[in-house]
Amino acid sequence: MTPNTARRRETSRRAILTAAFELLQEIGYAKVSIEGIAARAGVGKQTIYRWWPSKGAVIFDAFLMLSEGTEGEPPTLPDTGDLAADLTLVLRATVEEMNDPRYEQPMRALATEIALDPELAAAYAERLDGPLKEAKRQRLRSAQQAGQLAEGIDLGVAVDMIWGPVLNRWLQRSGPLTAEYADLVVATALDGLRPR
Amino acid sequence: MTPNTARRRETSRRAILTAAFELLQEIGYAKVSIEGIAARAGVGKQTIYRWWPSKGAVIFDAFLMLSEGTEGEPPTLPDTGDLAADLTLVLRATVEEMNDPRYEQPMRALATEIALDPELAAAYAERLDGPLKEAKRQRLRSAQQAGQLAEGIDLGVAVDMIWGPVLNRWLQRSGPLTAEYADLVVATALDGLRPR
């Protein structure tokens, strides 16, 4: 492949993924089609079928593109030394993103596809959620080394305890998803339910 | 309505809801149709349309029938005085149900419909999840009165912290859902992440 061909391919790939994400926001997962993505991206639909086996695969890669840093570096959480403040900041940002109408519909589409499709769930766990979870565990590990977290706790369970309630409240619409709720979750997870 | 008519109506209603639930287990939400439910239940499809506006509404009522006690009494959690033991017992039972192939597909269908449909989510929150959540809060309230839970905690957040991680791990398939995981979640929620 010449450098020019590679550049053109990358330009087409980005146009396709951007089109897929925009359509997801505008018309919802059920109505997005390969034909629609191709028309919006200005490519032939055979180009899309050559690179992706299904609509779900295109949309998954669109999320992956969105989550990538500019240089593809792995995600990290802020580490100011104040664990509660750092977690509160990050969890509030998660809540804001979930309440953002630009992201809500695409994220719900991805989450429900994952709930119904074990293969997509495995790809999501490995490629999208995996690096994020590792960044969360890493922040907790650093707190644990600083003596701010109990020694014996399972960091995976700790991550689930902080992010699980918010994800679940969002996905199942089981209550208002506010910054105050995020703050309460962080404080309650750190202190625990038993009296101190 | 004569007593006989009322009895026949109730028999038809139960046959329809049972048929809906069985079909959901066998062929999945997407393939269930009003026609299919009517055929399995031995009623005309007009009977179904007279009582329910949509397939989603029938299926919702099928879940509601399943969750009702024999006398329609509200659900309660065990209260032996040992909070950790009671929560562990209940959360392990939840995990078992989620892993039971008879329930998994119907529960995923309901959960994804809720994720995509705010009206169904509101009905679920009020009629199905509401009484269950109140039973969970009631068990925690009783522990709080016994001095086993911190005074200031928000019982709703406490419920989310115990059940949220399990629900989320199940729905998003983000890891193995085992009795050991349930035990760890209860222990970690009670103790909290900070050292004691």
Coordinates of N, CA and C in Angstrom, one line a residue, chain A residues 108 111-112 114-118 121 133 147-150 153-154 157-158 160-162 164-165 167-169 171-174 181 184-185 188-196, chain B residues 108 111-112 114-118 121 133 147-150 153-154 157-158 160-162 164-165 167-169 171-174 181 184-185 188-196:
Chain A
R108 N -27.0 4.1 25.1 CA -28.0 3.1 25.4 C -28.1 2.0 24.4
A111 N -25.2 -0.3 25.1 CA -25.4 -1.1 26.3 C -26.5 -2.2 26.1
T112 N -27.5 -1.9 25.4 CA -28.5 -2.9 25.2 C -28.1 -4.0 24.3
I114 N -25.0 -5.0 24.1 CA -24.1 -5.8 24.9 C -24.9 -6.8 25.8
A115 N -26.0 -6.3 26.3 CA -26.9 -7.1 27.2 C -27.4 -8.3 26.5
L116 N -27.6 -8.2 25.2 CA -28.2 -9.2 24.4 C -27.2 -10.1 23.6
D117 N -26.0 -9.6 23.5 CA -25.1 -10.3 22.6 C -23.7 -10.6 23.3
P118 N -23.5 -11.9 23.7 CA -22.3 -12.2 24.5 C -21.0 -11.9 23.7
A121 N -20.4 -8.3 23.9 CA -20.0 -8.0 25.3 C -18.5 -8.4 25.5
K133 N -11.4 0.1 33.0 CA -11.4 -0.6 34.3 C -10.0 -0.6 34.9
G147 N -2.0 3.8 51.8 CA -2.7 3.5 53.0 C -4.1 4.1 53.1
Q148 N -4.6 4.5 52.0 CA -6.0 5.2 52.0 C -7.1 4.2 51.8
L149 N -6.7 3.0 51.3 CA -7.7 1.9 51.1 C -7.3 0.7 52.0
A150 N -8.3 -0.1 52.4 CA -8.0 -1.3 53.2 C -7.1 -2.2 52.4
I153 N -8.9 -5.5 50.4 CA -10.1 -5.4 49.4 C -9.7 -5.8 48.0
D154 N -10.7 -6.4 47.3 CA -10.6 -6.7 45.9 C -10.8 -5.5 45.1
V157 N -13.9 -5.5 42.8 CA -15.2 -5.3 43.5 C -15.3 -3.8 43.9
A158 N -14.2 -3.2 44.3 CA -14.2 -1.8 44.7 C -14.7 -0.9 43.5
D160 N -16.5 -1.9 40.9 CA -17.9 -2.2 40.7 C -18.8 -1.4 41.7
M161 N -18.3 -1.3 42.9 CA -19.1 -0.6 44.0 C -19.2 0.9 43.8
I162 N -18.2 1.4 43.1 CA -18.3 2.9 42.8 C -19.0 3.2 41.5
G164 N -20.8 0.8 39.6 CA -22.0 -0.1 39.3 C -23.3 0.6 39.6
P165 N -23.4 1.3 40.8 CA -24.7 1.9 41.1 C -25.1 3.0 40.1
L167 N -24.0 3.3 36.9 CA -24.3 2.7 35.6 C -25.7 2.0 35.6
N168 N -26.0 1.4 36.7 CA -27.3 0.7 36.8 C -28.4 1.6 36.9
R169 N -28.3 2.7 37.7 CA -29.3 3.7 37.8 C -29.6 4.4 36.4
L171 N -28.9 3.0 33.3 CA -29.4 2.1 32.3 C -30.8 1.6 32.6
Q172 N -31.1 1.4 33.9 CA -32.5 1.0 34.3 C -33.4 2.1 34.7
R173 N -32.9 3.3 34.6 CA -33.7 4.5 34.8 C -34.3 4.4 36.2
S174 N -33.6 4.0 37.2 CA -34.2 3.7 38.5 C -34.2 4.8 39.5
Y181 N -26.0 12.5 43.7 CA -26.0 11.1 43.8 C -24.6 10.5 43.7
L184 N -22.7 11.0 46.9 CA -23.1 10.1 47.9 C -22.6 8.7 47.7
V185 N -22.6 8.2 46.5 CA -22.1 6.9 46.2 C -20.6 6.8 46.6
T188 N -20.3 6.9 50.4 CA -20.8 5.7 51.1 C -19.9 4.5 50.8
A189 N -19.3 4.4 49.5 CA -18.4 3.3 49.2 C -17.2 3.3 50.0
L190 N -16.6 4.5 50.2 CA -15.4 4.7 51.0 C -15.6 4.3 52.4
D191 N -16.7 4.8 53.0 CA -16.9 4.7 54.5 C -17.6 3.3 54.8
G192 N -18.4 2.8 53.8 CA -19.1 1.5 54.1 C -20.3 1.8 54.9
L193 N -21.2 0.7 55.0 CA -22.5 0.9 55.6 C -22.4 0.7 57.2
R194 N -21.5 0.0 57.7 CA -21.4 -0.3 59.1 C -20.9 1.0 59.8
P195 N -21.3 1.2 61.1 CA -20.8 2.4 61.8 C -19.3 2.3 61.9
R196 N -18.6 3.4 61.9 CA -17.2 3.5 62.1 C -16.9 4.0 63.6
Chain B
R108 N -33.4 -10.5 30.6 CA -32.7 -9.6 29.7 C -33.6 -8.8 28.8
A111 N -35.1 -6.1 30.9 CA -34.1 -5.1 31.2 C -33.8 -4.2 30.0
T112 N -33.6 -4.8 28.9 CA -33.3 -4.0 27.7 C -34.5 -3.1 27.2
I114 N -36.6 -1.8 29.2 CA -36.6 -0.7 30.2 C -35.5 0.3 29.9
A115 N -34.4 -0.2 29.4 CA -33.3 0.7 29.1 C -33.7 1.6 28.0
L116 N -34.5 1.2 27.1 CA -34.9 1.9 25.9 C -36.2 2.7 26.0
D117 N -37.0 2.3 27.0 CA -38.4 2.9 27.0 C -38.7 3.5 28.4
P118 N -38.7 4.8 28.5 CA -38.9 5.5 29.7 C -40.2 5.2 30.4
A121 N -40.0 1.8 31.9 CA -39.2 2.0 33.1 C -39.9 2.5 34.3
K133 N -37.6 -2.9 46.3 CA -36.6 -1.9 46.8 C -37.1 -1.5 48.2
G147 N -28.5 -0.5 65.4 CA -27.1 0.0 65.5 C -26.1 -0.7 64.6
Q148 N -26.6 -1.5 63.7 CA -25.6 -2.2 62.8 C -25.2 -1.5 61.5
L149 N -26.0 -0.4 61.2 CA -25.6 0.5 60.1 C -25.4 1.9 60.6
A150 N -24.5 2.6 60.0 CA -24.2 4.0 60.3 C -25.5 4.8 60.3
I153 N -26.4 7.2 56.9 CA -26.4 6.8 55.5 C -27.8 6.8 54.8
D154 N -27.7 7.1 53.5 CA -28.9 7.1 52.7 C -29.2 5.6 52.3
V157 N -29.1 4.7 48.6 CA -27.8 4.5 48.1 C -27.2 3.2 48.6
A158 N -27.5 2.8 49.8 CA -27.0 1.6 50.4 C -27.6 0.4 49.6
D160 N -28.5 0.4 46.4 CA -27.8 0.5 45.1 C -26.4 -0.1 45.2
M161 N -25.8 0.1 46.3 CA -24.4 -0.3 46.5 C -24.3 -1.8 46.7
I162 N -25.3 -2.4 47.2 CA -25.3 -3.9 47.4 C -25.8 -4.6 46.1
G164 N -26.6 -3.0 43.0 CA -26.1 -2.4 41.7 C -25.0 -3.1 41.0
P165 N -23.9 -3.5 41.8 CA -22.8 -4.2 41.1 C -23.2 -5.5 40.5
L167 N -26.3 -6.5 39.5 CA -27.2 -6.2 38.4 C -26.4 -5.8 37.2
N168 N -25.4 -4.9 37.4 CA -24.7 -4.4 36.4 C -23.7 -5.4 35.7
R169 N -23.1 -6.2 36.6 CA -22.3 -7.3 36.1 C -23.1 -8.3 35.3
L171 N -26.1 -7.7 33.7 CA -26.6 -7.1 32.4 C -25.5 -6.8 31.4
Q172 N -24.4 -6.3 31.9 CA -23.3 -5.9 30.9 C -22.3 -7.0 30.7
R173 N -22.6 -8.2 31.4 CA -21.7 -9.4 31.2 C -20.3 -9.0 31.5
S174 N -20.0 -8.2 32.5 CA -18.6 -7.7 32.7 C -17.8 -8.6 33.5
Y181 N -18.7 -13.8 44.4 CA -18.8 -12.4 44.0 C -19.8 -11.8 44.9
L184 N -18.5 -11.2 48.4 CA -17.5 -10.1 48.4 C -18.2 -8.8 48.3
V185 N -19.2 -8.6 47.5 CA -19.9 -7.4 47.4 C -20.5 -7.0 48.7
T188 N -17.8 -6.1 51.3 CA -17.1 -4.8 50.9 C -18.0 -3.6 51.1
A189 N -19.3 -3.8 50.8 CA -20.3 -2.7 51.0 C -20.4 -2.4 52.5
L190 N -20.5 -3.4 53.3 CA -20.6 -3.2 54.8 C -19.4 -2.5 55.4
D191 N -18.2 -3.0 55.0 CA -17.0 -2.5 55.6 C -16.5 -1.2 55.0
G192 N -16.8 -1.0 53.7 CA -16.3 0.2 53.0 C -14.9 -0.1 52.5
L193 N -14.4 0.9 51.7 CA -13.1 0.7 51.1 C -11.9 1.3 51.9
R194 N -12.2 2.3 52.8 CA -11.2 2.8 53.6 C -10.8 1.9 54.7
P195 N -9.6 1.9 55.2 CA -9.2 1.1 56.3 C -10.0 1.4 57.5
R196 N -10.3 0.3 58.4 CA -11.0 0.5 59.6 C -10.1 0.5 60.8

